[in-house]
CSV table of C-alpha atoms in Angstrom, one decimal:
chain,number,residue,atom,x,y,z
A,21,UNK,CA,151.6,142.2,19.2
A,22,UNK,CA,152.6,142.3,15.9
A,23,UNK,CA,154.3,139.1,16.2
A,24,UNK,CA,151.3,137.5,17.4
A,25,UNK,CA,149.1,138.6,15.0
A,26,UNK,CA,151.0,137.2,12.2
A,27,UNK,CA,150.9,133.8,13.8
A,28,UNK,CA,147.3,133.9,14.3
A,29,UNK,CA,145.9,135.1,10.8
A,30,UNK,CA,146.6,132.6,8.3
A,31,UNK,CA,144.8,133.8,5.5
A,32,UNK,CA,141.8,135.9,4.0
A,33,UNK,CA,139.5,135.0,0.8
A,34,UNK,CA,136.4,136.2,-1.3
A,35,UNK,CA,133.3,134.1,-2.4
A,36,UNK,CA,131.3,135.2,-4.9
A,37,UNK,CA,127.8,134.3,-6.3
A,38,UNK,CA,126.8,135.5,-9.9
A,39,UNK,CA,122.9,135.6,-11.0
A,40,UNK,CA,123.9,132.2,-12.4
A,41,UNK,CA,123.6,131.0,-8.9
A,42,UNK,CA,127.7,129.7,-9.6
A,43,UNK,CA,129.3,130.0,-6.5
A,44,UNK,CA,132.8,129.7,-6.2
A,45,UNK,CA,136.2,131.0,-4.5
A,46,UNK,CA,137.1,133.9,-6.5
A,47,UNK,CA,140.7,134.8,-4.8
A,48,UNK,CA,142.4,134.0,-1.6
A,49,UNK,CA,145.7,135.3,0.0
A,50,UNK,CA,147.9,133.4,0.5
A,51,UNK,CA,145.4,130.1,-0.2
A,52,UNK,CA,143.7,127.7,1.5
A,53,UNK,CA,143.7,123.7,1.0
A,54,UNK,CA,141.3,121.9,-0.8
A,55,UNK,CA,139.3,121.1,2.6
A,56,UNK,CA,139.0,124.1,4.0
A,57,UNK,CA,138.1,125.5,0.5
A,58,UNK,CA,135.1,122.7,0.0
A,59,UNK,CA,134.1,123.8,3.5
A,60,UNK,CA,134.0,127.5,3.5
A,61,UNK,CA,131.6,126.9,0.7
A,62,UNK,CA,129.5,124.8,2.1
A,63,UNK,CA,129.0,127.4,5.2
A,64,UNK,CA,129.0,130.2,3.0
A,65,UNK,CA,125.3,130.6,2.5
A,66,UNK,CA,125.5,131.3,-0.8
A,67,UNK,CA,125.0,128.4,-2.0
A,68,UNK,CA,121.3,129.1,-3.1
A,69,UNK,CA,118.4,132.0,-2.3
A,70,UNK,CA,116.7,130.8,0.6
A,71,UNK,CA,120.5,129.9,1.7
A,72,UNK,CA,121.3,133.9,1.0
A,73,UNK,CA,117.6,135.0,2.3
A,74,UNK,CA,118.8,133.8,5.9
A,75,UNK,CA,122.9,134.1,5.8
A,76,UNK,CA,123.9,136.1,9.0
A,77,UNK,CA,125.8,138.9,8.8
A,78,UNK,CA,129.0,137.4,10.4
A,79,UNK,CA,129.4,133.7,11.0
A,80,UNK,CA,132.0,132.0,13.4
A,81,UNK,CA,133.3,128.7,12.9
A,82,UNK,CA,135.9,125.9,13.0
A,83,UNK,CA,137.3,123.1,10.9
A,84,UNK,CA,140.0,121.4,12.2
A,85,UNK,CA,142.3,123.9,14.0
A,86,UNK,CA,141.4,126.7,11.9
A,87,UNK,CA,139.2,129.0,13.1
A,88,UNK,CA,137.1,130.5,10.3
A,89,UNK,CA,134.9,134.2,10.4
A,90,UNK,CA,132.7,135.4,7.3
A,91,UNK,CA,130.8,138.5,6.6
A,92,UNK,CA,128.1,138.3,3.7
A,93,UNK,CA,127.3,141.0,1.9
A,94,UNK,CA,123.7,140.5,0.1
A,95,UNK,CA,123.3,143.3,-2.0
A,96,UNK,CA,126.0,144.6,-4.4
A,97,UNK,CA,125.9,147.2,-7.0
A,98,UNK,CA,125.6,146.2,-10.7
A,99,UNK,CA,127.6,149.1,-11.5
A,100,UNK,CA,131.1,147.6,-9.7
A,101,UNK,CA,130.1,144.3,-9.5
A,102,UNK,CA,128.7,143.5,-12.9
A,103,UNK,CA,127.0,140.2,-13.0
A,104,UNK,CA,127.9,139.7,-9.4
A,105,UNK,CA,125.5,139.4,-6.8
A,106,UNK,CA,126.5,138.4,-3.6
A,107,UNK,CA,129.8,137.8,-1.7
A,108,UNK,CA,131.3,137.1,1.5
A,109,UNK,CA,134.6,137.3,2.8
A,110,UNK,CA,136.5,134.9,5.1
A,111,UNK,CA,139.1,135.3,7.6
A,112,UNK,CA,141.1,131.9,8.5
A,113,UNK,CA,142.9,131.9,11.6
A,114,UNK,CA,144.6,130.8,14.6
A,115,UNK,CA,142.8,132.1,17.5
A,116,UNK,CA,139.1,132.6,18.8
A,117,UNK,CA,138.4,136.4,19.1
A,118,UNK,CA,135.2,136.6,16.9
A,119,UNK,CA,134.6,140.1,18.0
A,120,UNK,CA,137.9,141.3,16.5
A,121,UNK,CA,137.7,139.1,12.9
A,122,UNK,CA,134.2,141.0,13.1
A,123,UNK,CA,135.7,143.9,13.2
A,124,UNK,CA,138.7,143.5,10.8
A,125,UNK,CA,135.6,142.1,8.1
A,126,UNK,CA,133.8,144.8,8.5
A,127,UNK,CA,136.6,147.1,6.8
A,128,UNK,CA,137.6,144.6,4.6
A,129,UNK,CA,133.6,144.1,3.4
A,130,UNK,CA,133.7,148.1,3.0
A,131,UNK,CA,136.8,148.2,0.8
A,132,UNK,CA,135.5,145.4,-1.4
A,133,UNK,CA,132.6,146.6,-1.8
A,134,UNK,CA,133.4,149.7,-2.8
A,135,UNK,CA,135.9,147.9,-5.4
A,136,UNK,CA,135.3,144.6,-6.4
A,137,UNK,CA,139.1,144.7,-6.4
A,138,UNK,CA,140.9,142.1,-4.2
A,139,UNK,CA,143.6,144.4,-3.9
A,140,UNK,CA,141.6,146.5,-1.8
A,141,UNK,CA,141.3,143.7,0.5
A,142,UNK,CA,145.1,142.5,0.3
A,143,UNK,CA,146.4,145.6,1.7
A,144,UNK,CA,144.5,146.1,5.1
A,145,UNK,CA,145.2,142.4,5.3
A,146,UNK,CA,148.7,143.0,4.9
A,147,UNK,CA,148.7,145.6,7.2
A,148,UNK,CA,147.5,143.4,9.8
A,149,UNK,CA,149.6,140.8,9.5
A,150,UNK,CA,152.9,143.0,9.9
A,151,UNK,CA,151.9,145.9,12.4
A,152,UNK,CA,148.3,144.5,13.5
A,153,UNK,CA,146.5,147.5,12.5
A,154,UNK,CA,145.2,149.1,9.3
A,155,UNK,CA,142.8,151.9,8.2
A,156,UNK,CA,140.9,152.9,5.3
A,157,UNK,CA,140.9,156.6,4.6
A,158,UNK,CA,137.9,158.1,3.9
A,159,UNK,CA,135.8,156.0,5.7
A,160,UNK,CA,134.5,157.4,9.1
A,161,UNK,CA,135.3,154.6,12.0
A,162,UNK,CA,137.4,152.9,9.4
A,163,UNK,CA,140.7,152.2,11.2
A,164,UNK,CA,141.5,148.9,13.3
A,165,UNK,CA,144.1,147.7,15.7
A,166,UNK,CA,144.3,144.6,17.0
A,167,UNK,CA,145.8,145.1,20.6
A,168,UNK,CA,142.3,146.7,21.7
A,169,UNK,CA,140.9,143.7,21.2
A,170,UNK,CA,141.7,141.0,24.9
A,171,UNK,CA,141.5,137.0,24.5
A,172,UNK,CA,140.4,136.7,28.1
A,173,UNK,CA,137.4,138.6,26.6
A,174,UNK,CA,136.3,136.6,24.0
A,175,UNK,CA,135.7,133.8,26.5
A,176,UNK,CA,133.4,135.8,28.5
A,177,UNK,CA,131.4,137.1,25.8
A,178,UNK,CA,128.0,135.0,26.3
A,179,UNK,CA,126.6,134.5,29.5
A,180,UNK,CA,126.8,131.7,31.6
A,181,UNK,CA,124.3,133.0,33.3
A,182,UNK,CA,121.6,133.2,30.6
A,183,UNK,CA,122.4,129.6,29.9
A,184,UNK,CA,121.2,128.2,33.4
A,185,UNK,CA,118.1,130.8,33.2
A,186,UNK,CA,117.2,129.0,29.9
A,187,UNK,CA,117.5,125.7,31.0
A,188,UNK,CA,117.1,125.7,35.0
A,189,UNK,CA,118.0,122.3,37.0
A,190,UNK,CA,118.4,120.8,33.2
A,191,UNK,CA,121.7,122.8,33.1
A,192,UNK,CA,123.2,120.3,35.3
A,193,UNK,CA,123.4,117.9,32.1
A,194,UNK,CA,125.4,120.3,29.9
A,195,UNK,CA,127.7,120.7,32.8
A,196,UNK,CA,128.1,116.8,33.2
A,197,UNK,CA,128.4,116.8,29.7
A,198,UNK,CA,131.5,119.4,29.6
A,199,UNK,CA,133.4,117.8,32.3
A,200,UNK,CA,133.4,114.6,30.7
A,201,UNK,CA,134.5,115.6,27.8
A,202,UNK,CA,130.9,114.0,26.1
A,203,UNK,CA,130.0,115.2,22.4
A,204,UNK,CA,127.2,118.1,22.2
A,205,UNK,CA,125.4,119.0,19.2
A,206,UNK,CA,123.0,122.0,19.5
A,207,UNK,CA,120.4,122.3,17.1
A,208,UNK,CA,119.0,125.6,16.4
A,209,UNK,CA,116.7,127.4,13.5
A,210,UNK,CA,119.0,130.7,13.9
A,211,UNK,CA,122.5,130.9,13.0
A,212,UNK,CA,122.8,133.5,15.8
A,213,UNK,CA,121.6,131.6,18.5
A,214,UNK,CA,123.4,128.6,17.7
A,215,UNK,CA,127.0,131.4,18.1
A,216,UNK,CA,125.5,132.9,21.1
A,217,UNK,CA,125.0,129.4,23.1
A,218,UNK,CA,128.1,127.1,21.7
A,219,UNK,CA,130.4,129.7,23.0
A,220,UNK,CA,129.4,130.5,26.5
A,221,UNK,CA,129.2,126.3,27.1
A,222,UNK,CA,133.1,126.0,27.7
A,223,UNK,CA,132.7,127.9,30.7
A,224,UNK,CA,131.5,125.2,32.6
A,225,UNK,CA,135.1,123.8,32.6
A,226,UNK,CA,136.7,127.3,33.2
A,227,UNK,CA,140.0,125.8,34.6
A,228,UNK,CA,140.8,124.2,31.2
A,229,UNK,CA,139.6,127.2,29.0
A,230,UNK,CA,139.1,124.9,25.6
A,231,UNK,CA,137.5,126.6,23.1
A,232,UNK,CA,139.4,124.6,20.8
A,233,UNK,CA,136.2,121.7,21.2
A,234,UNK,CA,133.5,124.5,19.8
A,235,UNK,CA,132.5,123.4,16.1
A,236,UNK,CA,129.6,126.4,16.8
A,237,UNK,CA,128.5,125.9,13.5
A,238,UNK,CA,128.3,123.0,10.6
A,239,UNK,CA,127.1,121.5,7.9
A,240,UNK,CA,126.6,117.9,7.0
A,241,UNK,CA,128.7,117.7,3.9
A,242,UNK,CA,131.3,114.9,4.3
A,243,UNK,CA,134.7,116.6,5.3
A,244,UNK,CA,132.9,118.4,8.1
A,245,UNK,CA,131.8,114.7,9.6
A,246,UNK,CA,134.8,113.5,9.2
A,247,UNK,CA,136.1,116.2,11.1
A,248,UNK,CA,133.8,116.0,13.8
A,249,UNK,CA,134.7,112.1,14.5
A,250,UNK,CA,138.4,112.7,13.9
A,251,UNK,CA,138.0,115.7,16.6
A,252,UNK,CA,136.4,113.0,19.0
A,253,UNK,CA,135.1,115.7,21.1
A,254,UNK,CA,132.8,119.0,20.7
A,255,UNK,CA,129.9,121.4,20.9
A,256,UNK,CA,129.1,121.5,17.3
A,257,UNK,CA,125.9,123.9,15.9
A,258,UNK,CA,124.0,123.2,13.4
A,259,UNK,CA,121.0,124.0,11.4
A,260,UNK,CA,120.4,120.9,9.6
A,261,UNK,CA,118.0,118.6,11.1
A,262,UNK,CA,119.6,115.3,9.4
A,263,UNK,CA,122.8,116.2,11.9
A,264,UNK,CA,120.3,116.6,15.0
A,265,UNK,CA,118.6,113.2,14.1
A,266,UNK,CA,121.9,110.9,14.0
A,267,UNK,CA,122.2,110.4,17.5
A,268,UNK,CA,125.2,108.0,17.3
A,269,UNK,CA,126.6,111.5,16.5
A,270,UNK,CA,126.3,113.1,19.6
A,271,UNK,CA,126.0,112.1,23.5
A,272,UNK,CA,124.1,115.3,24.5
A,273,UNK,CA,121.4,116.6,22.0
A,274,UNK,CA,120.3,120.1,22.8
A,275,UNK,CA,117.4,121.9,20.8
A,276,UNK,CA,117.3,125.6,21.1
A,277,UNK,CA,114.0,125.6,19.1
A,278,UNK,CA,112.8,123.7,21.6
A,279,UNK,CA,114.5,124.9,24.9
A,280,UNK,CA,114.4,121.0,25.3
A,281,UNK,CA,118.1,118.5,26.6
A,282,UNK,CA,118.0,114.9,25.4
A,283,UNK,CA,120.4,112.1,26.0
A,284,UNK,CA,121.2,110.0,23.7
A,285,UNK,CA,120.2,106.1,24.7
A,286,UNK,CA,123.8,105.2,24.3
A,287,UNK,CA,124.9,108.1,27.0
A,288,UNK,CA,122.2,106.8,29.3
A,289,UNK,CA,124.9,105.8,32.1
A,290,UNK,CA,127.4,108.2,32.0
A,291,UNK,CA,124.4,110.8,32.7
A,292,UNK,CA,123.3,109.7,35.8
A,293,UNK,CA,122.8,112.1,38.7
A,294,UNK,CA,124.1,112.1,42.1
A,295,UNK,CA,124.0,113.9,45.0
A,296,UNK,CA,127.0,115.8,43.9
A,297,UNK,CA,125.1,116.9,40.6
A,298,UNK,CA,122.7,118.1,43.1
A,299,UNK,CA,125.3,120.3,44.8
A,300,UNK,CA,126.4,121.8,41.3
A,301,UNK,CA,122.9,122.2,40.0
A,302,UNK,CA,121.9,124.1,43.4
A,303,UNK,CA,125.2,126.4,43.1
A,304,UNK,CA,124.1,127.5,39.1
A,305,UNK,CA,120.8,128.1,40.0
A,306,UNK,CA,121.5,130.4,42.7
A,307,UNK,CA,124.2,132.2,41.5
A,308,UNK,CA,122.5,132.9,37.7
A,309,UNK,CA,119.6,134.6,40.0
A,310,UNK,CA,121.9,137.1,41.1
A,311,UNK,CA,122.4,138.2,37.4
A,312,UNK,CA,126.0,138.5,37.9
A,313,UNK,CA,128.1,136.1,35.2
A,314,UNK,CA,131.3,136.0,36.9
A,315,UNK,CA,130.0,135.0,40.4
A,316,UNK,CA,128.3,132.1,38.4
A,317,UNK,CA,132.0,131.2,36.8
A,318,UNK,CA,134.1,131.9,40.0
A,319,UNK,CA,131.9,129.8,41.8
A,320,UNK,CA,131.4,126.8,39.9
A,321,UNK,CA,135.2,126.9,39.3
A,322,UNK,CA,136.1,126.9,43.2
A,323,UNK,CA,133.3,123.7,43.1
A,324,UNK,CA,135.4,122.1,40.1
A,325,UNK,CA,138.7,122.7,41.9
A,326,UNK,CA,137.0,120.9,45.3
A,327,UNK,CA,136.1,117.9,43.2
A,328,UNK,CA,139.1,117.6,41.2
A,329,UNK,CA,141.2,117.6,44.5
A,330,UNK,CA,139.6,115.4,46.1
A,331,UNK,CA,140.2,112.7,43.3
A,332,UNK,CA,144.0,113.7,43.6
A,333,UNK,CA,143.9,113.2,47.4
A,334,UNK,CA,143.6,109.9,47.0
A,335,UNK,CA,146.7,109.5,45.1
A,336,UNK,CA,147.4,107.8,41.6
A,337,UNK,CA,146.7,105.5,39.9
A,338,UNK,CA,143.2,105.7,40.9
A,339,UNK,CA,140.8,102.5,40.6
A,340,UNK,CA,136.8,102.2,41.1
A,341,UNK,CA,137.3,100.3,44.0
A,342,UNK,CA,139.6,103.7,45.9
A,343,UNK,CA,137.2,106.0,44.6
A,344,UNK,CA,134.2,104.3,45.7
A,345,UNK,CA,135.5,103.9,49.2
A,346,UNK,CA,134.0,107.3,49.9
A,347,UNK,CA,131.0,107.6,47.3
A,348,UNK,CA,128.0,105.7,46.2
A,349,UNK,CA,128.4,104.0,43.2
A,350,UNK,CA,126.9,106.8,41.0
A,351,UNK,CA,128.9,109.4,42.1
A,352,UNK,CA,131.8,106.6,42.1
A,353,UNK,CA,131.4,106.3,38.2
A,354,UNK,CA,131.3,109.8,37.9
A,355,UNK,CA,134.3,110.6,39.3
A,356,UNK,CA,136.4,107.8,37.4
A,357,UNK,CA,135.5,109.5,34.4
A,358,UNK,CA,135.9,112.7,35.1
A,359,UNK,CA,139.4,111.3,36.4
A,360,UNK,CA,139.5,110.2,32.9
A,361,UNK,CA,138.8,113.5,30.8
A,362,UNK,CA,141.2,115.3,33.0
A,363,UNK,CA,143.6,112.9,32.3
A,364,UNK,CA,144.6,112.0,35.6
A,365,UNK,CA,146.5,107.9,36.2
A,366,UNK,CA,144.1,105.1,36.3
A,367,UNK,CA,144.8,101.6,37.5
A,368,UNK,CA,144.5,99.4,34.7
């Protein structure tokens, strides 16, 4: 375990706004690049008071292959922090876990703020890195170990479930838009909401468990687009409104403020429904009613393994014309590109 922690945490710093409204990366061990740096910033919401008014608590993103957590603290005391007034702390690393980075930046929040001393900060974070574990004396629940924390767990963390209760037959669209490997942005007014959503989406494609395509929260500033097209594929949250509006940004548009699922004009065909679709969307529905998340995951993952080996039952490389031997030419189209995202030999 040890071992593995110290190749997932890749580094910790400290933001700090001052009642000048400066905000800027006070100290970081053992750095981080001028990207990430201009990023963390920018999803730092500290970058002005309405910004700081609604900044979560914790915060869960990705930029590139680096996972990123924060914890904000919005009240400090004069007395430590002098002209000081807010700061958050961020966690870069290697792995999704966002229950245990919460949990590591809560004690790392507690020991800063009772400091204003990056020291105090350092050490626990050292600790962590070479035994995975570290504890703050004094301070009642204030000791952490990573090995309580399970991967497998993370995944499972948001419900499926809730997701196809929201959204009903419509569900059948994020689904299509997962296997194919299609570009999501969901638009939300609350942070929370956007973390709670992004992350249960990947569990529509259960047998390739890829978080890695979760971008569950952005900005618009330019290194985070760039990112976004270089990453070519995702299910990327935001706030912003100017995101949600450039639809040549995403294939699958889905507003939480508005419970409502929009394809883009561009995406029209590769959203077409079949009779298959119809199978799928019957099988969520019915399963979500029984409450029970993992029956909805096992289930549409015995469904996904039926498809997917039927396409290699007919051999490689596959071609429309094999495929649509035994489907309509909707389904047909379907399965070619799902053929495609799971990267399966086709006929040139």
């Amino acid at each position: 375990m040890t071992t593995s922690q110290a190749r997932e945490l890749l580094s910790v710093a400290i933001i700090e706004r001052d009642r000048n409204a400066d905000v800027r990366v006070v100290w970081a061990y053992p750095g981080v690049d001028d990207a990430v740096r201009e990023v963390v910033l920018s999803r730092s919401f500290l970058t002005s008071e309405a910004e700081v008014d609604r900044a979560p608590s914790f915060l869960f993103s990705r930029f590139g292959s680096t996972w990123i957590y924060q914890a904000v603290a919005r009240k400090v005391d004069p007395a430590v922090f002098g002209n000081v007034s807010q700061f958050a702390i961020v966690v870069c690393a290697n792995d999704f876990d966002p229950e245990k980075y919460q949990a590591l930046l809560r004690l790392f929040g507690i020991a800063y703020l009772s400091s204003a001393d990056p020291l105090s900060v350092l050490r626990p974070y050292l600790s962590v890195f070479t035994t995975a574990k570290c504890k703050l004396e004094g301070i009642e629940s204030g000791s952490f170990d990573a090995s309580s924390f399970d991967a497998r767990r993370a995944f499972l963390a948001s419900p499926i479930s809730a997701v196809v209760k929201r959204f009903g037959p419509e569900t059948i669209l994020l689904w299509n838009a997962v296997m194919l490997r299609k570009r999501i942005v969901v638009f939300s007014h609350q942070v929370a909401d956007l973390l709670q959503f992004t992350r249960s989406l990947p569990l529509l494609a259960w047998h390739r468990q890829n978080w890695g395509i979760l971008r569950p929260y952005v900005t618009i500033t330019e290194p985070e687009i760039r990112d976004l097209k270089a990453t070519g594929v995702y299910i990327a949250g935001t706030t912003d409104t100017r995101l949600s509006s450039r639809s040549e940004m995403y294939d699958l548009l889905v507003d939480l403020s508005e419970d409502s699922i929009v394809v883009a004009d561009h995406a029209r065909d590769d959203f077409a429904l079949s009779s298959m679709h119809k199978d799928v969307a019957k099988l969520l529905l019915e399963t979500a009613e029984q409450g029970n998340d993992q029956a909805v995951i096992k289930s549409l993952a015995l469904k996904t393994r039926e498809i997917i080996g039927k396409l290699e039952s007919l051999g490689t490389p596959l071609s429309f014309e094999k495929v649509r031997q035994d489907a309509k030419p909707q389904l047909a189209r379907f399965l070619m590109s799902l053929a495609q995202a799971e990267g399966m030999e086709i006929a040139a």
